């Protein structure tokens, strides 16, 4: 009998917790904020600054947020690829940068950064072709792209010469506000 009383008491307490007892009314409901957060902050610019500071993991997060806000356009794909390269994720970086150059074949920074990945993977011949494409697309205006092309061609002629590459590592470049800028490789 005590057990039956205890069960009935529990049921009556639980039914009292139904609608309206503790639930907020329609105007009092609270919802989580949206995914976009503060839309006035440019995730790409934040990511570029973090890359320059050597904070590649944080830069990848900022670029991912930018991709969530802007979509996977050529700028976000290139930025994500460059951050993945710096984190040593060569397969992901190559895939992202190949998608970037497919979307915009006239984007010299994406071509250059794809060439850097190919050099890292030992694909010197393809990298030299990609650096040529970056140099031509840029009309020879970027010293960094020209230096990367020069190094790739030197490695193509003499693949066993690693002293030159150690002194002058390949350089990533990015597109900011219409400019191709140098990112530190060290």
Backbone as JSON, one array per atom type, in Angstrom:
{
  "sequence": "XXXXXXXXXXXXXXXXXXXXXXXXXXXXXXXXXXXXXXXXXXXXXXXXXXXXXXXXXXXXXXXXXXXXXXXXXXXXXXXXXXXXXXXXXXXXXXXXXXXXXXXXXXXXXXXXXXXXXXXXXXXXXXXXXXXXXXXXXXXXXXXXXXXXXXXXXXXXXXXXXXXXXXXXXXXXXXXXXXXXXXXXXX",
  "N": [[0.82, -1.18, 0.0], [1.92, 1.24, 0.81], [3.75, 1.52, -1.18], [2.14, 1.93, -3.44], [1.0, 4.38, -2.77], [3.25, 5.99, -2.8], [3.95, 5.85, -5.51], [1.67, 7.02, -6.69], [1.88, 9.58, -5.61], [4.27, 10.45, -6.75], [3.52, 10.46, -9.43], [1.57, 12.46, -9.39], [3.1, 14.67, -8.71], [4.82, 14.82, -10.93], [2.97, 15.29, -12.99], [2.22, 17.8, -12.29], [4.34, 19.24, -13.14], [3.95, 19.69, -15.74], [2.66, 21.41, -18.59], [3.08, 24.86, -18.38], [3.69, 24.97, -15.59], [6.52, 25.13, -14.94], [7.54, 25.9, -17.31], [8.54, 28.45, -19.62], [6.55, 31.24, -20.71], [5.2, 32.06, -23.97], [6.43, 34.5, -24.85], [8.68, 34.6, -23.25], [10.65, 32.81, -23.97], [13.95, 31.69, -24.62], [16.45, 31.76, -27.05], [19.28, 30.23, -28.6], [22.13, 32.04, -29.85], [22.68, 32.83, -33.34], [24.71, 31.17, -35.88], [26.43, 32.88, -37.18], [27.38, 34.97, -35.55], [29.11, 37.98, -34.72], [28.76, 39.9, -37.39], [30.23, 42.02, -38.35], [32.9, 41.64, -38.15], [35.56, 40.68, -40.11], [36.3, 37.52, -40.97], [38.3, 36.56, -42.66], [40.25, 38.57, -42.64], [40.97, 38.54, -39.93], [41.98, 35.93, -39.82], [44.17, 36.2, -41.61], [45.81, 37.91, -40.16], [46.35, 36.31, -37.95], [47.73, 34.22, -39.21], [50.02, 35.62, -40.02], [51.07, 36.04, -37.53], [51.84, 33.56, -36.85], [50.02, 31.82, -35.73], [48.59, 29.3, -36.62], [46.58, 27.35, -36.22], [44.54, 28.8, -34.95], [44.11, 30.63, -36.98], [43.08, 28.94, -38.94], [40.64, 28.33, -37.76], [39.44, 30.87, -37.81], [39.29, 31.28, -40.57], [37.55, 29.23, -41.2], [35.23, 30.14, -39.95], [34.85, 32.4, -41.54], [34.31, 31.16, -43.97], [31.88, 30.04, -43.31], [30.35, 32.32, -43.13], [30.69, 33.63, -45.63], [30.63, 31.66, -47.52], [32.06, 28.97, -49.51], [34.13, 30.38, -51.24], [36.59, 31.54, -53.63], [38.5, 32.98, -52.16], [38.14, 32.11, -49.46], [38.58, 29.36, -49.75], [41.26, 29.35, -50.63], [42.51, 30.52, -48.42], [41.88, 28.67, -46.37], [43.26, 26.46, -47.41], [45.91, 27.38, -47.31], [46.31, 27.69, -44.54], [45.98, 25.04, -43.71], [48.2, 23.95, -44.98], [50.3, 25.14, -43.53], [49.86, 23.87, -41.14], [50.69, 21.39, -41.73], [49.04, 19.65, -43.03], [48.95, 18.35, -45.75], [47.49, 16.96, -47.78], [44.81, 17.86, -47.41], [45.25, 20.59, -47.77], [46.17, 20.7, -50.43], [43.92, 19.76, -51.82], [41.99, 21.75, -51.22], [43.21, 24.05, -52.33], [43.37, 23.32, -55.01], [40.66, 23.31, -55.62], [40.2, 26.03, -55.31], [41.69, 27.2, -57.43], [40.32, 26.11, -59.53], [37.87, 27.4, -59.32], [38.6, 30.07, -59.71], [40.64, 30.68, -62.09], [42.34, 32.8, -62.53], [43.68, 33.63, -60.25], [46.44, 34.47, -58.76], [47.7, 34.09, -56.22], [46.55, 31.75, -55.15], [47.42, 29.87, -57.04], [50.18, 30.08, -56.63], [50.41, 29.2, -53.93], [49.48, 26.61, -54.17], [51.55, 25.61, -55.69], [53.6, 25.71, -53.77], [52.75, 23.71, -52.02], [52.92, 21.48, -53.71], [55.68, 21.4, -54.11], [56.46, 20.78, -51.49], [55.49, 18.21, -51.38], [57.14, 16.92, -53.08], [56.66, 17.0, -55.79], [58.06, 18.25, -58.07], [58.17, 18.89, -60.84], [55.46, 19.35, -61.59], [54.97, 21.4, -59.8], [56.67, 23.44, -60.74], [55.38, 24.03, -63.16], [52.97, 25.01, -62.13], [53.89, 27.23, -60.68], [54.8, 28.74, -62.84], [52.36, 29.3, -64.03], [51.2, 30.85, -62.0], [52.97, 33.02, -61.98], [52.62, 34.02, -64.58], [49.89, 34.66, -64.5], [49.94, 36.66, -62.64], [51.25, 38.57, -64.03], [53.97, 38.88, -63.65], [54.36, 40.59, -61.49], [54.82, 40.02, -58.78], [57.38, 39.64, -56.54], [57.77, 37.53, -54.78], [56.45, 35.34, -55.95], [57.94, 35.13, -58.28], [60.44, 34.46, -57.17], [59.79, 31.97, -56.04], [59.22, 30.52, -58.38], [61.74, 30.6, -59.58], [63.26, 29.11, -57.7], [61.93, 26.63, -57.88], [62.45, 25.93, -60.54], [65.24, 25.73, -60.4], [65.46, 23.56, -58.62], [64.29, 21.66, -60.23], [66.16, 21.37, -62.26], [68.39, 20.52, -60.78], [67.79, 18.28, -58.65], [69.01, 17.36, -56.33], [70.15, 19.4, -54.97], [69.83, 20.85, -52.07], [70.67, 22.88, -50.47], [70.21, 25.46, -51.39], [67.43, 25.68, -51.17], [67.09, 25.51, -48.4], [68.22, 27.9, -47.57], [66.58, 29.79, -48.79], [63.44, 29.51, -48.32], [60.35, 28.33, -49.81], [57.68, 30.63, -50.44], [54.55, 31.54, -49.11], [51.79, 33.32, -50.44], [49.16, 35.75, -50.17], [45.9, 37.04, -50.94], [44.82, 40.15, -50.24], [43.27, 43.1, -49.88], [42.94, 43.27, -52.76], [45.63, 43.13, -53.17], [48.64, 41.22, -53.47], [50.19, 39.71, -50.9], [53.03, 39.0, -48.82], [53.45, 36.16, -46.75], [55.01, 35.09, -43.82], [57.28, 32.35, -43.84], [58.61, 31.06, -41.92]],
  "CA": [[0.0, 0.0, 0.0], [2.83, 2.39, 0.84], [4.36, 1.62, -2.49], [1.13, 2.51, -4.31], [0.88, 5.79, -2.39], [4.47, 6.65, -3.27], [3.86, 5.95, -6.96], [0.65, 8.02, -7.01], [2.43, 10.89, -5.24], [5.26, 10.78, -7.78], [2.8, 10.78, -10.67], [0.9, 13.76, -9.24], [4.15, 15.7, -8.76], [5.28, 14.92, -12.32], [1.93, 15.93, -13.81], [2.23, 19.23, -11.94], [5.45, 19.85, -13.88], [3.56, 19.74, -17.15], [2.58, 22.71, -19.25], [2.84, 26.07, -17.63], [4.19, 24.99, -14.22], [7.86, 25.7, -14.92], [7.9, 26.29, -18.67], [8.33, 29.87, -19.87], [5.46, 31.56, -21.62], [5.64, 32.24, -25.35], [7.31, 35.67, -24.98], [9.85, 34.48, -22.39], [11.57, 31.78, -24.45], [15.29, 32.15, -24.97], [17.03, 30.95, -28.11], [20.72, 30.37, -28.76], [22.47, 32.94, -30.96], [22.94, 32.2, -34.62], [26.07, 30.72, -36.17], [27.26, 33.94, -37.75], [28.01, 35.82, -34.53], [29.24, 39.38, -35.08], [29.03, 39.91, -38.83], [31.07, 43.14, -38.72], [34.3, 41.21, -38.11], [35.91, 39.9, -41.29], [37.05, 36.34, -40.57], [39.5, 36.44, -43.48], [41.27, 39.5, -42.14], [41.44, 37.99, -38.66], [42.81, 34.78, -40.17], [45.43, 36.67, -42.2], [46.65, 38.43, -39.07], [46.8, 35.17, -37.16], [48.76, 33.54, -40.0], [51.24, 36.43, -39.93], [51.58, 35.88, -36.16], [52.24, 32.17, -36.65], [48.95, 31.09, -35.03], [47.95, 28.67, -37.76], [45.35, 26.68, -35.8], [43.53, 29.85, -34.76], [43.8, 31.17, -38.31], [42.18, 27.98, -39.59], [39.3, 28.53, -37.18], [38.9, 32.14, -38.33], [38.95, 31.05, -41.97], [36.35, 28.38, -41.21], [34.11, 31.05, -39.66], [34.65, 33.22, -42.74], [33.65, 30.3, -44.97], [30.5, 29.92, -42.87], [29.67, 33.59, -43.41], [30.77, 34.03, -47.04], [30.57, 30.5, -48.39], [33.37, 28.49, -49.97], [34.54, 31.09, -52.45], [38.02, 31.37, -53.93], [39.3, 33.54, -51.07], [38.09, 31.25, -48.28], [39.24, 28.1, -50.1], [42.69, 29.58, -50.65], [42.94, 30.76, -47.04], [41.82, 27.38, -45.67], [44.34, 25.65, -47.93], [47.19, 27.89, -46.8], [46.39, 27.36, -43.12], [46.22, 23.6, -43.62], [49.6, 23.73, -45.36], [51.14, 25.52, -42.39], [49.65, 22.87, -40.09], [51.24, 20.13, -42.21], [47.96, 18.83, -43.6], [49.2, 18.59, -47.16], [46.39, 16.46, -48.62], [43.69, 18.79, -47.31], [45.65, 21.86, -48.36], [46.2, 20.56, -51.89], [42.53, 19.65, -52.28], [41.35, 23.07, -51.11], [43.8, 24.99, -53.29], [42.95, 22.91, -56.36], [39.29, 23.82, -55.78], [40.28, 27.49, -55.46], [42.13, 27.57, -58.78], [39.24, 25.74, -60.45], [36.85, 28.46, -59.25], [39.14, 31.31, -60.27], [41.95, 30.39, -62.67], [43.13, 34.02, -62.6], [44.03, 34.0, -58.87], [47.85, 34.08, -58.67], [48.09, 33.63, -54.88], [46.15, 30.35, -55.01], [48.35, 29.08, -57.86], [51.47, 30.06, -55.93], [50.34, 28.38, -52.73], [49.39, 25.24, -54.65], [52.92, 25.25, -56.06], [54.35, 25.46, -52.53], [52.33, 22.38, -51.54], [53.48, 20.48, -54.61], [57.11, 21.29, -53.78], [56.55, 20.06, -50.22], [55.17, 16.8, -51.64], [58.14, 16.37, -53.98], [56.18, 17.03, -57.18], [58.78, 19.42, -58.55], [57.8, 19.21, -62.21], [54.13, 19.98, -61.58], [55.09, 22.66, -59.06], [57.25, 24.43, -61.64], [54.31, 24.45, -64.08], [52.01, 25.8, -61.36], [54.52, 28.53, -60.42], [54.77, 29.48, -64.12], [50.98, 29.8, -64.19], [51.03, 31.93, -61.02], [53.78, 34.15, -62.44], [51.96, 34.59, -65.77], [48.61, 35.24, -64.07], [50.26, 37.88, -61.9], [51.99, 39.45, -64.95], [55.32, 39.08, -63.15], [54.4, 41.69, -60.53], [55.14, 39.59, -57.43], [58.74, 39.14, -56.34], [57.7, 36.25, -54.09], [56.09, 34.31, -56.93], [59.11, 34.98, -59.16], [61.45, 33.71, -56.41], [59.33, 30.58, -55.95], [59.42, 29.93, -59.7], [63.18, 30.44, -59.75], [63.67, 27.99, -56.86], [61.37, 25.39, -58.42], [63.21, 25.59, -61.74], [66.56, 25.28, -59.95], [65.29, 22.2, -58.08], [63.97, 20.78, -61.34], [67.42, 21.12, -62.94], [69.28, 19.8, -59.88], [66.93, 17.9, -57.52], [69.78, 16.99, -55.14], [70.66, 20.62, -54.36], [68.89, 21.29, -51.04], [71.2, 24.02, -49.71], [69.55, 26.68, -51.84], [66.07, 25.71, -50.63], [67.17, 25.78, -46.97], [68.51, 29.31, -47.39], [65.45, 30.57, -49.27], [62.28, 28.61, -48.4], [59.23, 28.78, -50.64], [56.89, 31.61, -49.72], [53.11, 31.64, -49.37], [51.27, 34.67, -50.62], [47.71, 35.81, -50.02], [45.25, 38.19, -51.55], [44.12, 40.97, -49.25], [42.34, 44.02, -50.54], [43.4, 43.42, -54.13], [47.08, 43.02, -53.21], [49.26, 39.96, -53.12], [51.09, 40.03, -49.8], [53.89, 37.92, -48.37], [53.29, 35.6, -45.42], [56.25, 34.5, -43.36], [57.31, 30.91, -43.95], [59.36, 30.49, -40.79]],
  "C": [[0.87, 1.26, 0.0], [3.46, 2.62, -0.53], [3.39, 2.28, -3.48], [0.96, 3.99, -4.03], [2.09, 6.57, -2.91], [4.42, 6.85, -4.79], [2.84, 7.0, -7.36], [1.13, 9.43, -6.68], [3.43, 11.35, -6.31], [4.57, 11.19, -9.07], [2.14, 12.14, -10.55], [1.92, 14.9, -9.27], [4.6, 15.9, -10.19], [4.23, 15.57, -13.21], [1.83, 17.4, -13.49], [3.33, 19.97, -12.66], [5.14, 19.97, -15.35], [3.53, 21.16, -17.65], [2.32, 23.83, -18.26], [3.43, 26.1, -16.23], [5.57, 25.64, -14.15], [8.3, 26.18, -16.3], [7.65, 27.78, -18.87], [7.15, 30.08, -20.82], [6.04, 31.88, -22.99], [6.62, 33.39, -25.51], [8.58, 35.56, -24.18], [10.88, 33.47, -22.89], [12.88, 32.4, -24.89], [15.86, 31.2, -26.01], [18.52, 31.23, -28.19], [21.0, 31.33, -29.92], [22.77, 32.16, -32.22], [24.41, 31.85, -34.8], [26.97, 31.88, -36.54], [27.93, 34.82, -36.71], [28.02, 37.26, -34.99], [29.66, 39.47, -36.55], [29.92, 41.08, -39.24], [32.55, 42.78, -38.71], [34.57, 40.32, -39.31], [36.82, 38.74, -40.87], [38.32, 36.15, -41.38], [40.6, 37.35, -42.97], [41.84, 39.03, -40.81], [42.37, 36.81, -38.92], [44.16, 35.19, -40.74], [46.37, 37.18, -41.11], [47.18, 37.31, -38.2], [47.87, 34.37, -37.9], [50.08, 34.3, -39.91], [51.89, 36.29, -38.55], [52.02, 34.45, -35.87], [51.23, 31.33, -35.9], [48.07, 30.39, -36.06], [46.64, 27.96, -37.39], [44.22, 27.69, -35.59], [43.14, 30.49, -36.08], [42.85, 30.24, -39.05], [40.76, 28.12, -39.05], [38.66, 29.81, -37.7], [38.48, 31.99, -39.79], [37.7, 30.19, -42.1], [35.11, 29.22, -40.91], [33.8, 31.92, -40.88], [33.94, 32.42, -43.82], [32.19, 30.1, -44.6], [29.7, 31.17, -43.18], [29.58, 33.87, -44.91], [30.54, 32.88, -48.01], [31.97, 30.09, -48.82], [33.7, 29.14, -51.31], [36.05, 30.94, -52.61], [38.89, 31.9, -52.8], [39.31, 32.63, -49.85], [38.76, 29.91, -48.56], [40.76, 28.25, -50.05], [43.24, 29.78, -49.23], [42.94, 29.46, -46.24], [42.96, 26.46, -46.12], [45.69, 26.08, -47.38], [47.37, 27.57, -45.32], [46.64, 25.87, -42.92], [47.65, 23.25, -44.01], [50.52, 24.03, -44.18], [51.0, 24.53, -41.23], [50.14, 21.48, -40.51], [50.22, 19.18, -42.78], [47.98, 18.99, -45.12], [48.08, 18.1, -48.08], [45.21, 17.41, -48.61], [44.02, 20.11, -47.99], [45.64, 21.79, -49.88], [44.79, 20.51, -52.46], [41.84, 21.01, -52.28], [41.89, 24.05, -52.15], [43.49, 24.59, -54.73], [41.52, 23.38, -56.63], [39.3, 25.33, -55.99], [40.69, 27.88, -56.87], [41.12, 27.12, -59.85], [38.17, 26.83, -60.48], [37.32, 29.74, -59.91], [40.54, 31.04, -60.82], [42.86, 31.61, -62.78], [43.56, 34.51, -61.22], [45.46, 33.56, -58.6], [48.26, 33.56, -57.29], [47.72, 32.17, -54.67], [47.06, 29.45, -55.84], [49.69, 28.96, -57.16], [51.44, 29.1, -54.75], [50.17, 26.9, -53.08], [50.78, 24.75, -55.06], [53.78, 24.95, -54.84], [54.02, 24.07, -52.0], [52.96, 21.29, -52.41], [54.98, 20.32, -54.38], [57.3, 20.51, -52.49], [56.32, 18.56, -50.42], [56.14, 16.16, -52.62], [57.72, 16.3, -55.43], [56.74, 18.26, -57.88], [58.35, 19.83, -59.95], [56.44, 19.91, -62.28], [54.17, 21.32, -60.86], [55.66, 23.76, -59.94], [56.21, 24.94, -62.63], [53.31, 25.35, -63.37], [52.59, 27.18, -61.04], [54.58, 29.37, -61.69], [53.39, 30.09, -64.33], [50.72, 30.96, -63.24], [51.75, 33.18, -61.49], [53.12, 34.83, -63.64], [50.65, 35.27, -65.39], [48.82, 36.56, -63.36], [50.99, 38.91, -62.77], [53.39, 39.78, -64.44], [55.46, 40.17, -62.11], [54.86, 41.3, -59.13], [56.55, 39.02, -57.36], [58.73, 37.76, -55.69], [57.39, 35.11, -55.05], [57.27, 34.06, -57.88], [60.21, 34.18, -58.45], [61.07, 32.25, -56.28], [59.53, 29.85, -57.28], [60.9, 29.65, -59.93], [63.69, 29.24, -58.95], [63.15, 26.65, -57.4], [62.13, 24.97, -59.67], [64.63, 25.12, -61.4], [66.5, 23.87, -59.39], [64.96, 21.2, -59.18], [65.25, 20.4, -62.1], [68.36, 20.27, -62.09], [68.5, 19.4, -58.63], [67.69, 17.57, -56.24], [70.36, 18.2, -54.43], [69.64, 21.14, -53.36], [69.4, 22.5, -50.27], [70.52, 25.31, -50.11], [68.15, 26.79, -51.24], [66.09, 26.0, -49.13], [67.43, 27.25, -46.7], [67.32, 30.19, -47.76], [64.23, 29.66, -49.4], [61.19, 29.21, -49.31], [58.29, 29.63, -49.81], [55.43, 31.54, -50.13], [52.76, 33.09, -49.6], [49.77, 34.62, -50.48], [47.19, 37.04, -50.71], [44.5, 38.91, -50.45], [43.1, 41.82, -49.97], [42.87, 44.31, -51.94], [44.9, 43.28, -54.27], [47.51, 41.6, -52.93], [50.32, 40.27, -52.09], [51.85, 38.8, -49.38], [53.51, 37.48, -46.97], [54.61, 34.95, -45.04], [56.19, 32.98, -43.43], [58.05, 30.28, -42.78], [58.58, 30.49, -39.52]]
}
